[in-house]
Amino acid sequence: MLSSKSGFFPFHVTHMLSLVRLLYGGCSAGCLTSYLHIDYIKSLLPSNGTTTVVGLADSMFSLQHPNFQGEEENYLTKMMKWGYSAWNSTHSINQACLDHFGEEDAWKCLFGSVVVQHVQTPMLIANSKYDTWQSKAILNLNTEDCPATVRADDGKVELCKNVSKVAENEKEFWMKYGDEMVEALDLVPNRHAAFVSNCPGHCTLWGESATPGSVFGD
């Protein structure tokens, strides 16, 4: 298994030529890397079908979505637009996604929910409906009203602890985003599969940043 939280793995490609099974995955930034690179990784392996390749994408099924203030240009969108150019990403993203959007809009391929439509290698997508990183980077929720560390008690998801009207509105906005995430997952090609948790967290399969009640694995 090749797994990463950063997207880097110290594994020489020549070592992969004798592999029978390869699980390539990561969480957060490493998850985005798995979306972007898994088809390329598979192309480096023998073409006779002797190696089975699957991906594990944990916690970066990100949506293009306005933030709580109604701004289309949320933090993540701005970062990805800038990053696509700054990182010279033309040759390091999924080629099919690049071909679909063209150079001008290829930054959209840095969103998990977009690029996975073009990924041909089967992947398991694991994400919380209430991703605590996305709540800030995409939705721009107030961390005092709607804190990043939240609990899931007795089967009820406690998204926002404060009882202010703003906090209630943030909670409704976050829950709607979670529903839209599930709707987007329903549109993912059948070659992929998904596991979605109602428990707030980020990188839930890796354990780091996961809140009580999240799913763990190794």
Coordinates of C-alpha atoms in Angstrom, one line a residue:
M1 CA 0.0 0.0 0.0
L2 CA 1.2 3.5 -0.8
S3 CA -0.5 6.0 1.4
S4 CA 0.3 9.6 2.2
K5 CA -1.0 12.7 4.1
S6 CA 1.2 15.0 2.1
G7 CA 1.1 13.3 -1.3
F8 CA 4.8 12.2 -1.2
F9 CA 5.8 8.6 -1.1
P10 CA 9.5 7.4 -1.1
F11 CA 8.9 4.4 -3.4
H12 CA 10.9 4.0 -6.6
V13 CA 8.8 3.1 -9.7
T14 CA 11.0 0.1 -10.5
H15 CA 9.8 -1.5 -7.3
M16 CA 6.3 -1.4 -8.5
L17 CA 6.9 -3.6 -11.6
S18 CA 6.6 -6.8 -9.7
L19 CA 3.5 -5.8 -7.6
V20 CA 0.4 -7.9 -7.7
R21 CA -1.9 -5.5 -5.9
L22 CA -1.4 -1.8 -5.4
L23 CA -3.6 0.4 -3.1
Y24 CA -2.7 4.1 -3.7
G25 CA -4.3 6.6 -1.4
G26 CA -4.0 9.4 1.1
C27 CA -6.0 11.9 3.2
S28 CA -6.5 15.6 2.9
A29 CA -3.8 16.9 0.5
G30 CA -2.6 13.3 0.0
C31 CA -6.2 12.4 -1.0
L32 CA -6.2 15.1 -3.7
T33 CA -2.9 13.6 -4.9
S34 CA -4.5 10.2 -5.2
Y35 CA -7.3 11.6 -7.4
L36 CA -4.8 13.5 -9.6
H37 CA -2.2 10.9 -10.0
I38 CA -3.6 7.4 -9.7
D39 CA -4.3 7.0 -13.5
Y40 CA -0.7 8.1 -14.1
I41 CA 0.7 5.7 -11.5
K42 CA -1.3 2.9 -13.1
S43 CA 0.1 3.8 -16.6
L44 CA 3.6 3.1 -15.3
L45 CA 2.8 -0.5 -14.5
P46 CA 2.9 -3.4 -17.0
S47 CA 0.1 -3.3 -19.5
N48 CA -0.6 -7.0 -19.3
G49 CA -3.0 -6.6 -16.4
T50 CA -0.9 -8.5 -13.8
T51 CA -1.2 -5.7 -11.2
T52 CA -4.6 -4.7 -9.7
V53 CA -4.6 -1.0 -8.8
V54 CA -7.3 0.7 -6.7
G55 CA -7.4 4.0 -4.9
L56 CA -8.4 5.3 -1.4
A57 CA -9.4 8.9 -1.3
D58 CA -10.0 10.1 2.3
S59 CA -11.5 13.5 3.1
M60 CA -11.0 15.7 0.0
F61 CA -14.3 15.1 -1.9
S62 CA -14.6 18.9 -2.1
L63 CA -17.4 20.7 -3.8
Q64 CA -17.3 24.0 -5.7
H65 CA -19.7 25.8 -3.4
P66 CA -20.4 29.3 -2.2
N67 CA -19.3 30.1 1.4
F68 CA -21.7 31.0 4.2
Q69 CA -21.4 34.7 3.2
G70 CA -22.6 33.9 -0.3
E71 CA -19.3 34.4 -2.0
E72 CA -18.5 32.1 -4.9
E73 CA -14.8 32.8 -4.5
N74 CA -14.3 31.0 -1.2
Y75 CA -10.8 30.4 0.3
L76 CA -10.3 27.0 -1.4
T77 CA -11.4 28.3 -4.8
K78 CA -9.0 31.2 -4.6
M79 CA -6.2 28.9 -3.5
M80 CA -6.8 26.4 -6.3
K81 CA -7.0 29.1 -9.0
W82 CA -3.7 30.6 -7.7
G83 CA -2.1 27.2 -7.0
Y84 CA -2.8 25.8 -10.5
S85 CA -0.6 28.5 -12.0
A86 CA 1.9 28.9 -9.2
W87 CA 2.5 25.1 -9.0
N88 CA 2.7 24.7 -12.8
S89 CA 0.1 22.0 -12.5
T90 CA -0.6 21.4 -16.2
H91 CA 1.5 18.2 -16.3
S92 CA 0.6 17.0 -12.8
I93 CA -3.1 16.7 -12.8
N94 CA -5.5 14.1 -14.3
Q95 CA -5.0 14.3 -18.1
A96 CA -8.6 13.5 -19.0
C97 CA -9.8 16.2 -16.7
L98 CA -7.4 18.7 -18.2
D99 CA -8.6 17.7 -21.7
H100 CA -12.2 18.2 -20.6
F101 CA -11.9 21.7 -19.1
G102 CA -9.0 23.1 -21.1
E103 CA -6.1 25.1 -19.8
E104 CA -8.2 28.1 -18.7
D105 CA -10.5 26.1 -16.4
A106 CA -8.2 23.2 -15.5
W107 CA -8.0 24.5 -11.9
K108 CA -11.4 23.0 -11.4
C109 CA -9.6 19.6 -11.5
L110 CA -8.1 20.4 -8.1
F111 CA -11.6 19.7 -6.6
G112 CA -12.2 16.1 -5.7
S113 CA -15.8 16.0 -6.7
V114 CA -14.8 17.3 -10.2
V115 CA -11.7 15.3 -11.0
V116 CA -13.1 11.9 -9.8
Q117 CA -15.5 12.0 -12.7
H118 CA -12.5 11.6 -15.0
V119 CA -10.5 9.1 -13.0
Q120 CA -10.6 5.7 -14.6
T121 CA -8.9 3.6 -11.9
P122 CA -11.5 2.4 -9.3
M123 CA -11.4 4.4 -6.1
L124 CA -13.0 4.2 -2.6
I125 CA -14.1 7.6 -1.6
A126 CA -14.3 8.1 2.2
N127 CA -15.6 11.4 3.6
S128 CA -17.6 12.9 6.4
K129 CA -20.7 14.7 5.4
Y130 CA -19.5 17.3 7.9
D131 CA -15.9 17.6 6.9
T132 CA -14.4 20.0 9.5
W133 CA -11.6 21.2 7.2
Q134 CA -14.1 22.0 4.4
S135 CA -16.3 23.8 6.9
K136 CA -13.6 26.5 7.1
A137 CA -11.9 26.3 3.7
I138 CA -15.1 26.2 1.7
L139 CA -18.0 27.3 3.9
N140 CA -16.0 29.8 6.0
L141 CA -18.0 29.0 9.1
N142 CA -17.2 31.0 12.2
T143 CA -15.0 28.7 14.4
E144 CA -16.4 30.3 17.5
D145 CA -20.0 29.8 16.6
C146 CA -19.4 26.6 14.7
P147 CA -16.1 25.1 16.0
A148 CA -13.9 22.8 14.0
T149 CA -13.9 20.2 16.9
V150 CA -17.4 19.0 17.4
R151 CA -19.0 15.9 18.9
A152 CA -21.5 13.2 17.7
D153 CA -23.4 12.0 20.8
D154 CA -26.2 9.4 20.9
G155 CA -26.4 9.4 17.1
K156 CA -27.0 13.1 16.9
V157 CA -24.5 15.3 15.2
E158 CA -23.7 18.5 17.2
L159 CA -22.4 20.8 14.6
C160 CA -22.6 24.2 16.3
K161 CA -22.5 24.5 20.1
N162 CA -23.7 28.1 20.5
V163 CA -27.4 28.9 20.5
S164 CA -27.2 32.2 18.6
K165 CA -29.2 32.8 15.5
V166 CA -26.0 33.0 13.5
A167 CA -24.9 29.6 14.8
E168 CA -28.3 28.0 13.9
N169 CA -28.0 29.4 10.4
E170 CA -24.5 28.1 10.1
K171 CA -25.6 24.7 11.2
E172 CA -28.4 24.6 8.6
F173 CA -25.9 25.7 6.0
W174 CA -23.4 23.0 6.9
M175 CA -26.1 20.3 6.9
K176 CA -27.3 21.4 3.5
Y177 CA -23.7 21.2 2.2
G178 CA -23.5 17.7 3.6
D179 CA -26.7 16.7 1.7
E180 CA -25.3 18.2 -1.5
M181 CA -22.1 16.2 -1.0
V182 CA -24.2 13.0 -0.9
E183 CA -26.0 14.1 -4.1
A184 CA -22.7 14.7 -5.8
L185 CA -21.5 11.3 -4.7
D186 CA -24.6 9.7 -6.3
L187 CA -23.3 11.1 -9.6
V188 CA -19.8 9.5 -9.3
P189 CA -19.2 6.8 -12.0
N190 CA -20.1 3.3 -11.0
R191 CA -16.5 2.2 -11.2
H192 CA -15.9 4.0 -7.9
A193 CA -17.5 3.4 -4.5
A194 CA -18.1 5.7 -1.5
F195 CA -18.3 5.5 2.3
V196 CA -19.8 8.5 4.0
S197 CA -20.0 9.1 7.7
N198 CA -22.3 11.5 9.6
C199 CA -19.6 12.0 12.2
P200 CA -17.8 15.4 11.8
G201 CA -14.1 15.0 11.2
H202 CA -11.3 15.1 8.6
C203 CA -8.9 12.3 7.6
T204 CA -11.2 9.9 9.5
L205 CA -9.7 6.7 8.2
W206 CA -6.3 7.8 9.3
G207 CA -7.5 8.8 12.8
E208 CA -5.9 12.2 13.0
S209 CA -8.4 15.0 13.4
A210 CA -11.2 12.4 13.7
T211 CA -13.9 13.1 16.2
P212 CA -15.4 10.5 18.6
G213 CA -17.7 8.2 16.7
S214 CA -15.6 8.4 13.5
V215 CA -14.4 5.3 11.6
F216 CA -10.8 4.2 12.0
G217 CA -8.8 1.8 10.0
D218 CA -5.3 0.8 9.0

